[in-house]
mmCIF file of C-alpha atoms in Angstrom:
data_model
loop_
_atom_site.group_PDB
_atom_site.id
_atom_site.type_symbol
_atom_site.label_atom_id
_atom_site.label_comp_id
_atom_site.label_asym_id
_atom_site.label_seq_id
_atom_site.Cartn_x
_atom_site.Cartn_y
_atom_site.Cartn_z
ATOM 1 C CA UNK I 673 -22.928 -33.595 -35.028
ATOM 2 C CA UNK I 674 -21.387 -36.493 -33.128
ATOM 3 C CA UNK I 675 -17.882 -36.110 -32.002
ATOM 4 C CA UNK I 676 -15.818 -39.180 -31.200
ATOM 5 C CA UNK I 677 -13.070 -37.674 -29.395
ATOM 6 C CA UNK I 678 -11.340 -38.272 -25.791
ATOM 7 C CA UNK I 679 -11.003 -34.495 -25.050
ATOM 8 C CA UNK I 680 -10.112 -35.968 -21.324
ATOM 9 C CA UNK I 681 -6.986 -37.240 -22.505
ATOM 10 C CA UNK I 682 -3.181 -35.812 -22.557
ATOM 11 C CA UNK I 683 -1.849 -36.252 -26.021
ATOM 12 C CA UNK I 684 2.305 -36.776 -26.714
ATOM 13 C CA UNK I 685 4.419 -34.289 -28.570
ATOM 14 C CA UNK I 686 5.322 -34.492 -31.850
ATOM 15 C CA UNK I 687 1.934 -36.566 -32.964
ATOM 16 C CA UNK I 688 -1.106 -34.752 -34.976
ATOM 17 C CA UNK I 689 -4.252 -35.310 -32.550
ATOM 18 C CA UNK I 690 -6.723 -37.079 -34.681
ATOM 19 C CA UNK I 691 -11.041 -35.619 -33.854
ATOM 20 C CA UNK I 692 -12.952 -37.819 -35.868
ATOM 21 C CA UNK I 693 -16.923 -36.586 -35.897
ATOM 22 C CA UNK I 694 -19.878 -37.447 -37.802
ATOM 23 C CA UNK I 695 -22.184 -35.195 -39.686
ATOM 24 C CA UNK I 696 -25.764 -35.631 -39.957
ATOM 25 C CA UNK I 697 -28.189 -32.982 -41.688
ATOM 26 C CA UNK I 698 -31.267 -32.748 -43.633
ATOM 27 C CA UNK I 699 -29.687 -29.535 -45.426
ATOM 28 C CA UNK I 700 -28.434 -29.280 -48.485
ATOM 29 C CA UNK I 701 -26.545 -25.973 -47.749
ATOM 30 C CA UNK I 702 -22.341 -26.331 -47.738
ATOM 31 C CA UNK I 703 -21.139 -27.508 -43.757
ATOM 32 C CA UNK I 704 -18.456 -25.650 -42.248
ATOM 33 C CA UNK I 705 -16.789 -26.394 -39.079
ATOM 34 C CA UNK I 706 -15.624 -22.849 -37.428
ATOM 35 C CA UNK I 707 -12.750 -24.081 -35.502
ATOM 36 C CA UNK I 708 -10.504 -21.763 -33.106
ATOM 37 C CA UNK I 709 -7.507 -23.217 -31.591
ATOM 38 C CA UNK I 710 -6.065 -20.652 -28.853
ATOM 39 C CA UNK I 711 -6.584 -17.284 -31.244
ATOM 40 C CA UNK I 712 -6.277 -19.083 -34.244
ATOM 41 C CA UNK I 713 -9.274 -19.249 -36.049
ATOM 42 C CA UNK I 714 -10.422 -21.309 -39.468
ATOM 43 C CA UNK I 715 -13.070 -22.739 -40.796
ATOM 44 C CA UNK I 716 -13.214 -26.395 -42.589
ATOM 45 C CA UNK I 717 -15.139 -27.381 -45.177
ATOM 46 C CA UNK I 718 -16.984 -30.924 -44.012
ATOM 47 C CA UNK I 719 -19.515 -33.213 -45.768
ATOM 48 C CA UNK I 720 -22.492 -35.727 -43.980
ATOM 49 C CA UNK I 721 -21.590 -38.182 -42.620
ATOM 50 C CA UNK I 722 -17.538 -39.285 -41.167
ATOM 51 C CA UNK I 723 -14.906 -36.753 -40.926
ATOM 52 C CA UNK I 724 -12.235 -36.049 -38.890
ATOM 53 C CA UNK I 725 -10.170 -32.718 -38.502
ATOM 54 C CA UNK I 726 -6.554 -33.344 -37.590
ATOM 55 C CA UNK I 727 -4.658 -30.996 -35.223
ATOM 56 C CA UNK I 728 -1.030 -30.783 -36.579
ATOM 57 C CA UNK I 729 2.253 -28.700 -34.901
ATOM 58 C CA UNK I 730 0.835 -28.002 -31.705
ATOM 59 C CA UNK I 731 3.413 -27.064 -28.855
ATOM 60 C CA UNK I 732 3.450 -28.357 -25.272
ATOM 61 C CA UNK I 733 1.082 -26.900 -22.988
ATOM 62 C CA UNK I 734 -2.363 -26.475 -22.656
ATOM 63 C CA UNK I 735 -4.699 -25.099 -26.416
ATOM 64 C CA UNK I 736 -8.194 -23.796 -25.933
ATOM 65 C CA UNK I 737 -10.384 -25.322 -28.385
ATOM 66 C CA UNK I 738 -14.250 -24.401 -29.574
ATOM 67 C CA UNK I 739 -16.076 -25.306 -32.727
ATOM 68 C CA UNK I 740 -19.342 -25.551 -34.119
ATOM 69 C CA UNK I 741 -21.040 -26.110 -37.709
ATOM 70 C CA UNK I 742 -23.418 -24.464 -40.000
ATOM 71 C CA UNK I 743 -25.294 -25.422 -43.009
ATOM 72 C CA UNK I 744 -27.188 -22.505 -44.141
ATOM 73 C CA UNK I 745 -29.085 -21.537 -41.732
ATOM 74 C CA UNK I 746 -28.635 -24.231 -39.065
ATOM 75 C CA UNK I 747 -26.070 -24.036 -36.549
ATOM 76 C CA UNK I 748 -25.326 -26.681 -33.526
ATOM 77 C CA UNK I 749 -24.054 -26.448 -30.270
ATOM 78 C CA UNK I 750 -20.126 -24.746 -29.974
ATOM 79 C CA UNK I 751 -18.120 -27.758 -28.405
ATOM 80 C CA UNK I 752 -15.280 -26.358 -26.169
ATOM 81 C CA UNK I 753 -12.445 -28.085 -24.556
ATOM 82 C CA UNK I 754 -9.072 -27.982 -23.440
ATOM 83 C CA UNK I 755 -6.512 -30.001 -25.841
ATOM 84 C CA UNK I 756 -3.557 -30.491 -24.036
ATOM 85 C CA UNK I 757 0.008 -31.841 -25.084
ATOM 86 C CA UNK I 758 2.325 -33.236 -22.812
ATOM 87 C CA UNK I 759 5.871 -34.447 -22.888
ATOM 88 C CA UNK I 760 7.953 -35.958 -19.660
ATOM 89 C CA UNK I 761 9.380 -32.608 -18.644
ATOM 90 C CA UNK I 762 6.514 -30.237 -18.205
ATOM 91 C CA UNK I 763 3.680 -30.273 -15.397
ATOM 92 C CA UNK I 764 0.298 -28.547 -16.083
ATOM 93 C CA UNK I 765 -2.601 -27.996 -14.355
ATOM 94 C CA UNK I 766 -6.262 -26.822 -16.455
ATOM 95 C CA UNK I 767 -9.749 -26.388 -16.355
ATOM 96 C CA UNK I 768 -12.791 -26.183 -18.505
ATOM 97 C CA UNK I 769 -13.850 -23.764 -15.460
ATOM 98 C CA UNK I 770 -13.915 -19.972 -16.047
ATOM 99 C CA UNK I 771 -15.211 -18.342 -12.920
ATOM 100 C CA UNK I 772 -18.006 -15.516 -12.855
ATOM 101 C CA UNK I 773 -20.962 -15.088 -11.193
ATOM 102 C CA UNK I 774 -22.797 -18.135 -9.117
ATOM 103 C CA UNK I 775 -26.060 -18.503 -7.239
ATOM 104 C CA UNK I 776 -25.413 -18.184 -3.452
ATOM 105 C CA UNK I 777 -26.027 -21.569 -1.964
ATOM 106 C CA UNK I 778 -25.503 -23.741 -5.145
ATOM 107 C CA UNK I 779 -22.459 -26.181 -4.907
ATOM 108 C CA UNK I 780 -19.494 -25.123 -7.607
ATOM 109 C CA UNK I 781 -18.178 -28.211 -9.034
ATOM 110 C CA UNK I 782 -14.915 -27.349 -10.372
ATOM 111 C CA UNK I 783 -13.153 -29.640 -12.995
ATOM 112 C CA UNK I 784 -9.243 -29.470 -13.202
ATOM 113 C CA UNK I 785 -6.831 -31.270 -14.817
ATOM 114 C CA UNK I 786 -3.226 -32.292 -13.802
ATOM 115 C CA UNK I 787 -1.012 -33.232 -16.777
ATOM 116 C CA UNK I 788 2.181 -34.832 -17.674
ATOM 117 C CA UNK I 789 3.221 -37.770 -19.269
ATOM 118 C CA UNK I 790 4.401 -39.649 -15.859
ATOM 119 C CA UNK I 791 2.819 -42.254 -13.420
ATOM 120 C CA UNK I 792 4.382 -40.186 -10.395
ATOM 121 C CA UNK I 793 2.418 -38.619 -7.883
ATOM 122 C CA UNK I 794 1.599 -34.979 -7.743
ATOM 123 C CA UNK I 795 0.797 -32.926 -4.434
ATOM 124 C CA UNK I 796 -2.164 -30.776 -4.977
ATOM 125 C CA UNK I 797 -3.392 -27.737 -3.162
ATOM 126 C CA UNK I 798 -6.993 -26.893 -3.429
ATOM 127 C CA UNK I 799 -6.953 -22.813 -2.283
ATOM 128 C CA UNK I 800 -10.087 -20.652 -1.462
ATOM 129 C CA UNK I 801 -8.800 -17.209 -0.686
ATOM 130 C CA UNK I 802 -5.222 -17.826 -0.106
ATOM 131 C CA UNK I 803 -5.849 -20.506 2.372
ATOM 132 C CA UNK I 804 -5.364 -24.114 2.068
ATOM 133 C CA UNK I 805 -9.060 -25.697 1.987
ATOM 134 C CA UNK I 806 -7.791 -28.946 0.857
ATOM 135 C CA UNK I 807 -4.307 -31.193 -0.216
ATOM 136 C CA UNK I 808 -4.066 -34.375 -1.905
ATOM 137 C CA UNK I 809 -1.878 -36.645 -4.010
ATOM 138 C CA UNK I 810 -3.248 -37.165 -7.314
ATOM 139 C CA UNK I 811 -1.571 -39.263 -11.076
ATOM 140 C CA UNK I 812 -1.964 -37.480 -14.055
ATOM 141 C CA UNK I 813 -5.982 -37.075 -14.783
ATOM 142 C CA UNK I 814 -9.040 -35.502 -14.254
ATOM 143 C CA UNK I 815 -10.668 -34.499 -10.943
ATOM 144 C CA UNK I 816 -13.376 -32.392 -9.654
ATOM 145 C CA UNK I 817 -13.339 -30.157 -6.820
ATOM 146 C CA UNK I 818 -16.495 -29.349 -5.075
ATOM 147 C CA UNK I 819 -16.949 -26.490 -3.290
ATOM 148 C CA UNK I 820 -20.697 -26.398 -1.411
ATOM 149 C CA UNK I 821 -20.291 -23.593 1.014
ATOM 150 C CA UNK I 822 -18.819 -20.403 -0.035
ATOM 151 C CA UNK I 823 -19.759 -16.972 1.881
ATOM 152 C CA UNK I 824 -21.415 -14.071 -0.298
ATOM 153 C CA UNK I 825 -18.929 -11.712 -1.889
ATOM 154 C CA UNK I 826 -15.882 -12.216 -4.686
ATOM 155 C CA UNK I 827 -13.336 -15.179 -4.197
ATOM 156 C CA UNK I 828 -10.138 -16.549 -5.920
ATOM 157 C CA UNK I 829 -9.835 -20.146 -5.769
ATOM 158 C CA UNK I 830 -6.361 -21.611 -6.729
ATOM 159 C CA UNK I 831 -5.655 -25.028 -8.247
ATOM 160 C CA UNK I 832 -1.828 -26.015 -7.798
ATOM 161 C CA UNK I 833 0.169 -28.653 -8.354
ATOM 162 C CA UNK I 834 3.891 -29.421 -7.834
ATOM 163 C CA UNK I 835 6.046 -32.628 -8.576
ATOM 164 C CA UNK I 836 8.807 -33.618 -5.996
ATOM 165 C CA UNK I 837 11.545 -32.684 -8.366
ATOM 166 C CA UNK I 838 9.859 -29.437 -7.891
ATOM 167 C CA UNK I 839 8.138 -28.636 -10.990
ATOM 168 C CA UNK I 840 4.891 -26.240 -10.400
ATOM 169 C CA UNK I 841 1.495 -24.964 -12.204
ATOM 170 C CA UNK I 842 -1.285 -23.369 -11.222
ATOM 171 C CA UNK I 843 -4.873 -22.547 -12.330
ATOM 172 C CA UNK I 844 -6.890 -19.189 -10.552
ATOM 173 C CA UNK I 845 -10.537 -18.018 -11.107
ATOM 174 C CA UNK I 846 -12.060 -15.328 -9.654
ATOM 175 C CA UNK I 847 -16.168 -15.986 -8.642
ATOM 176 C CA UNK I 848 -18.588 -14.054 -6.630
#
C-alpha cells in the first residue's frame, strides 16, 4: 500500500482530513483496512488501486492513528501516526515517541511536535530528569531532539511548551 498523506501536518477544525492511498495486490481475497482512531476501532472495505478514507468529526487535540490491510492471507506493515487538529486557541505538544527500553550508548532521537494554528513563537523546554537540558523558541512544526549521552538506569524526559499568553502542554516518557 502507498499512502499519500502529510501525517506531519496540523489540520483545522471543523474540516474532514482527507488520506488518500493506493492499493496494489496480486490477491484476489476482499482488502480491508483495520483502522483505529484513539480506541475507536473499524475496519473499511477497500479495492486495488486509489482510495482514500476520510476522517470526519474529530475534536481538537491530538488522535492516535494505526492501520494496516489484509487480503486473505497477506497483511502489510501497520502505519501509525499522530493526526492532530488544531484551532487558534489551543497549544499542543506530541510525539510518535513512546519510551521503553534503549541500548546504552545509542543516541535517542526523539521526534515532537508543537501545534497550533499561529505563526507566534513558542518557548520550549527540553527536560531530562527534572532538569532543564535544553530551551529554545520554536513556530508550529516538527522537531527532533537528540539525546546521545544518557547514564544507565530509568529516566523521564519532558517535552514542554508554553505561549506568552501563557498557554502550556507537555509530553513525558519514561526510558531506561
Amino acid at each position: 500500500a502507498t499512502v499519500d498523506f502529510d501525517d506531519t501536518a496540523d489540520y483545522p477544525f471543523g474540516e474532514d482530513v482527507r488520506m488518500p492511498f493506493t492499493i496494489e495486490t496480486a490477491s484476489t481475497e476482499p482488502i480491508v483496512m483495520h483502522l483505529t482512531v484513539g480506541s475507536n476501532i473499524t475496519q473499511v472495505a477497500c479495492q486495488k488501486g486509489y482510495n482514500e478514507y476520510l476522517f470526519k468529526n474529530l475534536g481538537v487535540g491530538i488522535h492516535k492513528v494505526s492501520f494496516y490491510f489484509t487480503s486473505g492471507k497477506y497483511k502489510t506493515k501497520t502505519y501509525n501516526f499522530n493526526l492532530v487538529i488544531v484551532n487558534s486557541e489551543n497549544l499542543y505538544v506530541s510525539s510518535t515517541f513512546e519510551g521503553g527500553e534503549f541500548e546504552f550508548g545509542v543516541p535517542l532521537s526523539i521526534d515532537y511536535r508543537v501545534s497550533k494554528m499561529s505563526t507566534e513563537l513558542f518557548d520550549v523546554n527540553l527536560i531530562i530528569d527534572g532538569s532543564v537540558s535544553k530551551s529554545l523558541q520554536v513556530t508550529a512544526g516538527t522537531y527532533y531532539w537528540t539525546i546521545s549521552s544518557l547514564s544507565l538506569g530509568e529516566h523521564t524526559l519532558k517535552i514542554e511548551a508554553s505561549s506568552i499568553s501563557g498557554e502550556y502542554s507537555s509530553v513525558e516518557f519514561s526510558v531506561t
